[in-house]
Tab-separated table of C-alpha atoms in Angstrom:
chain	number	residue	atom	x	y	z
A	1	MET	CA	0.000	0.000	0.000
A	2	TYR	CA	1.327	3.447	-0.940
A	3	MET	CA	0.638	6.591	1.101
A	4	PHE	CA	0.951	9.827	-0.889
A	5	PHE	CA	0.716	13.364	0.373
A	6	SER	CA	0.848	16.949	-0.744
A	7	LYS	CA	0.674	19.814	1.721
A	8	LYS	CA	1.424	23.490	2.207
A	9	ILE	CA	3.753	24.703	4.922
A	10	ILE	CA	3.277	28.319	6.046
A	11	TYR	CA	6.230	29.962	7.760
A	12	SER	CA	4.633	32.190	10.384
A	13	LYS	CA	7.926	33.852	11.278
A	14	LYS	CA	8.459	35.010	7.684
A	15	LEU	CA	4.853	36.171	7.466
A	16	LYS	CA	5.260	38.303	10.588
A	17	GLN	CA	8.582	39.655	9.301
A	18	ASN	CA	6.943	40.649	6.009
A	19	TYR	CA	4.097	42.337	7.862
A	20	ASN	CA	6.445	44.224	10.187
A	21	TYR	CA	8.509	45.419	7.226
A	22	ILE	CA	5.355	46.687	5.471
A	23	LYS	CA	4.137	48.402	8.644
A	24	LYS	CA	7.475	50.087	9.270
A	25	GLN	CA	7.812	51.174	5.644
A	26	CYS	CA	4.459	52.981	5.387
A	27	GLY	CA	3.655	53.869	8.998
A	28	LYS	CA	-0.092	53.480	8.379
A	29	LYS	CA	-2.772	51.046	9.469
A	30	ILE	CA	-2.615	47.843	7.436
A	31	CYS	CA	-5.446	45.934	5.795
A	32	VAL	CA	-4.227	42.471	4.796
A	33	VAL	CA	-5.942	41.202	1.658
A	34	VAL	CA	-6.830	37.516	2.061
A	35	LYS	CA	-9.136	37.072	-0.933
A	36	ALA	CA	-8.966	33.890	-3.057
A	37	ASP	CA	-8.166	31.882	0.087
A	38	GLY	CA	-5.263	34.139	0.938
A	39	TYR	CA	-3.866	33.970	-2.611
A	40	GLY	CA	-3.757	30.198	-2.187
A	41	HIS	CA	-1.959	30.305	1.148
A	42	GLY	CA	-5.050	29.555	3.213
A	43	ALA	CA	-6.972	32.620	4.416
A	44	THR	CA	-7.668	31.268	7.903
A	45	ASN	CA	-3.973	30.386	8.312
A	46	ILE	CA	-2.974	33.962	7.498
A	47	VAL	CA	-5.658	35.514	9.715
A	48	ASN	CA	-4.730	33.232	12.602
A	49	ILE	CA	-1.103	34.379	12.463
A	50	LEU	CA	-1.797	38.078	11.879
A	51	GLN	CA	-5.026	38.606	13.835
A	52	SER	CA	-3.251	40.586	16.569
A	53	TYR	CA	-1.194	42.565	14.014
A	54	ALA	CA	-3.463	43.702	11.158
A	55	ASP	CA	-6.127	46.389	11.507
A	56	PHE	CA	-8.396	44.888	8.836
A	57	PHE	CA	-8.680	41.829	6.631
A	58	ALA	CA	-10.183	42.178	3.153
A	59	VAL	CA	-11.942	39.466	1.139
A	60	GLN	CA	-13.702	39.333	-2.209
A	61	ASN	CA	-17.139	38.041	-1.277
A	62	LEU	CA	-19.495	37.069	1.529
A	63	ASP	CA	-18.623	33.352	1.435
A	64	GLU	CA	-14.972	34.146	2.119
A	65	ALA	CA	-15.954	36.568	4.882
A	66	LEU	CA	-18.244	34.090	6.656
A	67	LYS	CA	-15.622	31.341	6.563
A	68	ILE	CA	-13.198	33.642	8.378
A	69	ARG	CA	-15.805	35.099	10.732
A	70	LYS	CA	-16.743	31.596	11.920
A	71	GLN	CA	-13.255	31.169	13.395
A	72	PHE	CA	-12.463	34.781	14.260
A	73	PRO	CA	-15.459	36.550	15.838
A	74	THR	CA	-13.850	39.916	16.633
A	75	ILE	CA	-11.546	40.906	13.753
A	76	ASN	CA	-12.467	43.583	11.196
A	77	ILE	CA	-13.484	42.111	7.823
A	78	LEU	CA	-14.244	44.079	4.663
A	79	ILE	CA	-15.839	42.654	1.502
A	80	LEU	CA	-14.154	44.353	-1.464
A	81	GLY	CA	-16.535	42.957	-4.085
A	82	TYR	CA	-20.323	42.774	-4.283
A	83	CYS	CA	-22.251	41.401	-1.340
A	84	PHE	CA	-25.434	39.648	-2.416
A	85	ASP	CA	-26.850	39.104	1.076
A	86	GLU	CA	-26.278	42.357	2.921
A	87	LYS	CA	-28.403	41.395	5.915
A	88	LEU	CA	-26.345	38.258	6.543
A	89	ALA	CA	-23.172	40.350	6.359
A	90	VAL	CA	-24.598	42.858	8.848
A	91	GLU	CA	-25.655	40.088	11.250
A	92	ASN	CA	-22.066	38.805	11.204
A	93	ASN	CA	-20.479	42.236	11.723
A	94	ILE	CA	-18.904	42.323	8.257
A	95	SER	CA	-18.207	45.627	6.497
A	96	ILE	CA	-19.739	46.147	3.053
A	97	MET	CA	-18.425	47.943	-0.023
A	98	VAL	CA	-20.696	50.598	-1.543
A	99	ASP	CA	-20.094	51.745	-5.110
A	100	SER	CA	-23.401	53.299	-6.125
A	101	LEU	CA	-26.371	55.333	-4.954
A	102	GLU	CA	-28.560	52.312	-5.642
A	103	LYS	CA	-26.508	50.175	-3.255
A	104	ILE	CA	-26.751	52.621	-0.353
A	105	LYS	CA	-30.519	52.867	-0.856
A	106	GLN	CA	-30.752	49.068	-0.603
A	107	LEU	CA	-28.740	49.077	2.627
A	108	ALA	CA	-30.866	51.858	4.104
A	109	LYS	CA	-33.935	49.604	3.805
A	110	ILE	CA	-32.443	46.798	5.938
A	111	LYS	CA	-34.256	46.410	9.255
A	112	THR	CA	-31.736	45.567	11.939
A	113	ASN	CA	-30.663	46.644	15.405
A	114	LYS	CA	-27.016	46.433	14.362
A	115	LYS	CA	-24.881	49.049	12.679
A	116	ILE	CA	-24.495	48.581	8.923
A	117	LYS	CA	-20.792	49.216	8.362
A	118	ILE	CA	-20.088	50.607	4.907
A	119	HIS	CA	-16.950	51.532	2.974
A	120	ILE	CA	-17.561	53.755	-0.056
A	121	LYS	CA	-15.367	52.927	-3.038
A	122	ILE	CA	-14.210	55.790	-5.243
A	123	ASN	CA	-13.284	55.135	-8.864
A	124	SER	CA	-10.086	57.147	-9.263
A	125	GLY	CA	-9.097	55.673	-12.623
A	126	MET	CA	-9.161	51.881	-12.555
A	127	ASN	CA	-12.715	51.975	-13.951
A	128	ARG	CA	-13.828	48.720	-12.431
A	129	LEU	CA	-15.961	49.499	-9.370
A	130	GLY	CA	-16.563	52.742	-7.543
A	131	ILE	CA	-18.331	56.104	-7.496
A	132	SER	CA	-17.364	58.094	-10.578
A	133	ASN	CA	-18.940	61.493	-9.969
A	134	ILE	CA	-19.181	63.967	-7.123
A	135	LYS	CA	-22.925	64.481	-7.507
A	136	GLU	CA	-23.643	60.806	-6.750
A	137	PHE	CA	-21.209	60.875	-3.830
A	138	LYS	CA	-22.991	63.879	-2.285
A	139	LYS	CA	-26.339	62.083	-2.534
A	140	ILE	CA	-24.850	59.084	-0.726
A	141	LEU	CA	-23.492	61.343	2.023
A	142	LYS	CA	-26.952	62.870	2.454
A	143	ILE	CA	-28.505	59.415	2.934
A	144	LEU	CA	-25.798	58.562	5.483
A	145	LYS	CA	-26.606	61.712	7.449
A	146	ASN	CA	-30.278	60.826	7.622
A	147	ASN	CA	-29.970	57.143	8.486
A	148	LYS	CA	-28.669	56.245	11.945
A	149	ASN	CA	-28.324	52.561	11.107
A	150	LEU	CA	-25.751	53.250	8.411
A	151	TYR	CA	-22.224	53.632	9.805
A	152	PHE	CA	-19.788	55.345	7.448
A	153	GLU	CA	-16.769	53.301	8.479
A	154	GLY	CA	-14.479	53.810	5.493
A	155	VAL	CA	-13.830	55.348	2.080
A	156	PHE	CA	-11.297	53.931	-0.327
A	157	THR	CA	-9.858	53.633	-3.812
A	158	HIS	CA	-7.515	51.309	-5.672
A	159	PHE	CA	-4.363	52.227	-7.590
A	160	PHE	CA	-3.990	50.300	-10.817
A	161	SER	CA	-0.333	51.195	-11.429
A	162	PRO	CA	1.285	51.681	-8.009
A	163	LYS	CA	4.815	51.813	-9.468
A	164	ASN	CA	4.031	54.815	-11.677
A	165	ASN	CA	4.362	58.053	-9.692
A	166	LYS	CA	2.626	60.120	-12.376
A	167	ILE	CA	-0.465	57.896	-12.326
A	168	ILE	CA	-0.412	57.672	-8.520
A	169	LYS	CA	-0.463	61.467	-8.262
A	170	LYS	CA	-3.335	61.679	-10.730
A	171	GLN	CA	-5.404	59.059	-8.895
A	172	MET	CA	-4.595	60.547	-5.485
A	173	LYS	CA	-5.727	63.969	-6.700
A	174	ILE	CA	-9.094	62.500	-7.733
A	175	PHE	CA	-9.475	60.607	-4.458
A	176	GLU	CA	-8.677	63.691	-2.369
A	177	MET	CA	-11.270	65.675	-4.306
A	178	TYR	CA	-13.892	63.339	-2.844
A	179	LEU	CA	-12.337	63.324	0.619
A	180	ARG	CA	-12.519	67.121	0.860
A	181	ILE	CA	-16.310	67.184	0.657
A	182	ILE	CA	-16.910	64.663	3.448
A	183	PRO	CA	-18.616	66.555	6.310
A	184	ARG	CA	-16.790	66.796	9.629
A	185	CYS	CA	-19.544	64.838	11.339
A	186	PHE	CA	-18.025	61.752	9.671
A	187	SER	CA	-14.562	60.318	10.336
A	188	PRO	CA	-14.209	57.315	7.996
A	189	ILE	CA	-11.011	55.327	7.596
A	190	LYS	CA	-9.417	56.586	4.380
A	191	HIS	CA	-7.589	53.752	2.678
A	192	VAL	CA	-5.812	52.925	-0.565
A	193	GLY	CA	-4.815	49.658	-2.205
A	194	GLY	CA	-1.679	48.460	-3.987
A	195	SER	CA	1.345	46.893	-2.256
A	196	ASN	CA	3.891	49.234	-3.855
A	197	LEU	CA	2.143	52.200	-2.246
A	198	ILE	CA	4.079	51.474	0.946
A	199	PHE	CA	7.071	53.108	-0.789
A	200	TYR	CA	5.080	56.178	-1.800
A	201	ASP	CA	4.907	59.330	0.310
A	202	LEU	CA	1.219	59.074	1.105
A	203	PRO	CA	-0.709	62.136	2.320
A	204	GLN	CA	-1.227	62.444	6.067
A	205	ASN	CA	-4.984	62.035	5.757
A	206	ILE	CA	-4.603	58.500	4.355
A	207	ASP	CA	-5.119	56.201	7.341
A	208	MET	CA	-4.620	52.702	5.957
A	209	VAL	CA	-3.008	50.757	3.099
A	210	ARG	CA	-4.410	47.499	1.721
A	211	VAL	CA	-1.587	45.085	0.972
A	212	GLY	CA	-1.744	41.736	-0.825
A	213	LEU	CA	1.263	40.185	-2.574
A	214	PHE	CA	3.940	41.782	-0.374
A	215	VAL	CA	2.456	40.087	2.694
A	216	TYR	CA	2.941	36.701	1.048
A	217	GLY	CA	6.500	37.488	-0.003
A	218	TYR	CA	6.146	38.354	-3.686
A	219	GLY	CA	6.785	41.456	-5.791
A	220	CYS	CA	9.468	42.963	-3.561
A	221	GLU	CA	13.030	41.883	-2.789
A	222	CYS	CA	12.625	43.015	0.828
A	223	VAL	CA	10.037	40.337	1.656
A	224	GLU	CA	10.288	36.540	1.614
A	225	PRO	CA	7.865	33.893	0.297
A	226	ILE	CA	6.033	32.430	3.267
A	227	MET	CA	4.943	29.100	1.790
A	228	LYS	CA	6.559	25.843	0.798
A	229	ILE	CA	4.684	23.024	-0.923
A	230	VAL	CA	5.762	19.518	0.021
A	231	SER	CA	4.805	16.582	-2.182
A	232	GLN	CA	5.934	13.071	-3.091
A	233	VAL	CA	6.939	11.366	-6.332
A	234	MET	CA	4.121	9.090	-7.488
A	235	ARG	CA	5.668	7.604	-10.625
A	236	VAL	CA	8.982	7.762	-12.549
A	237	LYS	CA	9.087	6.788	-16.234
A	238	ASN	CA	11.723	6.432	-18.933
A	239	ILE	CA	10.667	7.829	-22.305
A	240	LYS	CA	12.100	7.732	-25.804
A	241	ARG	CA	13.633	10.627	-27.702
A	242	GLY	CA	10.954	12.827	-29.287
A	243	ALA	CA	8.148	11.712	-26.968
A	244	TYR	CA	5.948	14.370	-25.410
A	245	VAL	CA	5.039	14.760	-21.759
A	246	GLY	CA	1.929	16.516	-20.507
A	247	TYR	CA	-0.471	18.918	-22.202
A	248	GLU	CA	-0.020	21.076	-25.306
A	249	GLU	CA	3.281	19.466	-26.400
A	250	LYS	CA	5.108	21.734	-23.987
A	251	TYR	CA	7.892	19.260	-23.243
A	252	ARG	CA	9.596	16.911	-25.684
A	253	ALA	CA	12.352	14.505	-24.648
A	254	PRO	CA	15.693	15.533	-26.251
A	255	LYS	CA	17.095	11.993	-26.020
A	256	SER	CA	16.116	8.429	-25.155
A	257	ASN	CA	15.981	7.172	-21.568
A	258	CYS	CA	14.976	10.604	-20.255
A	259	THR	CA	13.204	10.337	-16.940
A	260	TYR	CA	10.281	12.413	-15.733
A	261	SER	CA	8.360	12.310	-12.511
A	262	THR	CA	4.649	12.560	-11.742
A	263	TRP	CA	3.950	14.344	-8.470
A	264	VAL	CA	1.028	14.066	-6.128
A	265	CYS	CA	-1.069	17.244	-6.291
């Protein structure tokens, strides 16, 4: 009988070192992005290690948020994408992204005795999600003023080219245009996304940076990969010269008696 295995090993020490480097570099609050199961590293693994370090954890959808909330009842969780069951999110103390007047009107209709935590997304140039005009933003602010259940927890944008200073300045200028018209009765967390922004001289009024790849050790020479995948050879074969291995004819044996291995996945 053969026993095969394949597993991921997460190095918590390296993860903490990466986080501390990011924190020291930008000096802001940190939102760790753990969408797509923590970029394949295991979202709950990452949250477990960084729960006493990070200020927020960001996910893509409600399913991801609920999976984390089940194990971690007190951490701050933000859904960056659409939430299709807002009431369930509210009941589980999960913050919701708002990117339209229509969305805030839907949230205002929810009957609950809990605060509905919202983060308004501003489209500063990525043109994916987010408020794209001041007039709509002002209408949203008016609804927030008149609805005690709605808690304006955050306002944010995403930088699509965080290595390009010219584009960063342009997007930041747009974002700050929106920030300036927020009434003083509100004090939302102002946050931006893009790992490379930790090297940028961010304005003082930016409170938090959302970081993804750098946390996991990729995209920067100052951080280290935090994961190792361990597997086991399942089969070794000898093949003839000219024979192909795998899909799409991507590998062809240059000579006879070449060996290749099949790994457990």
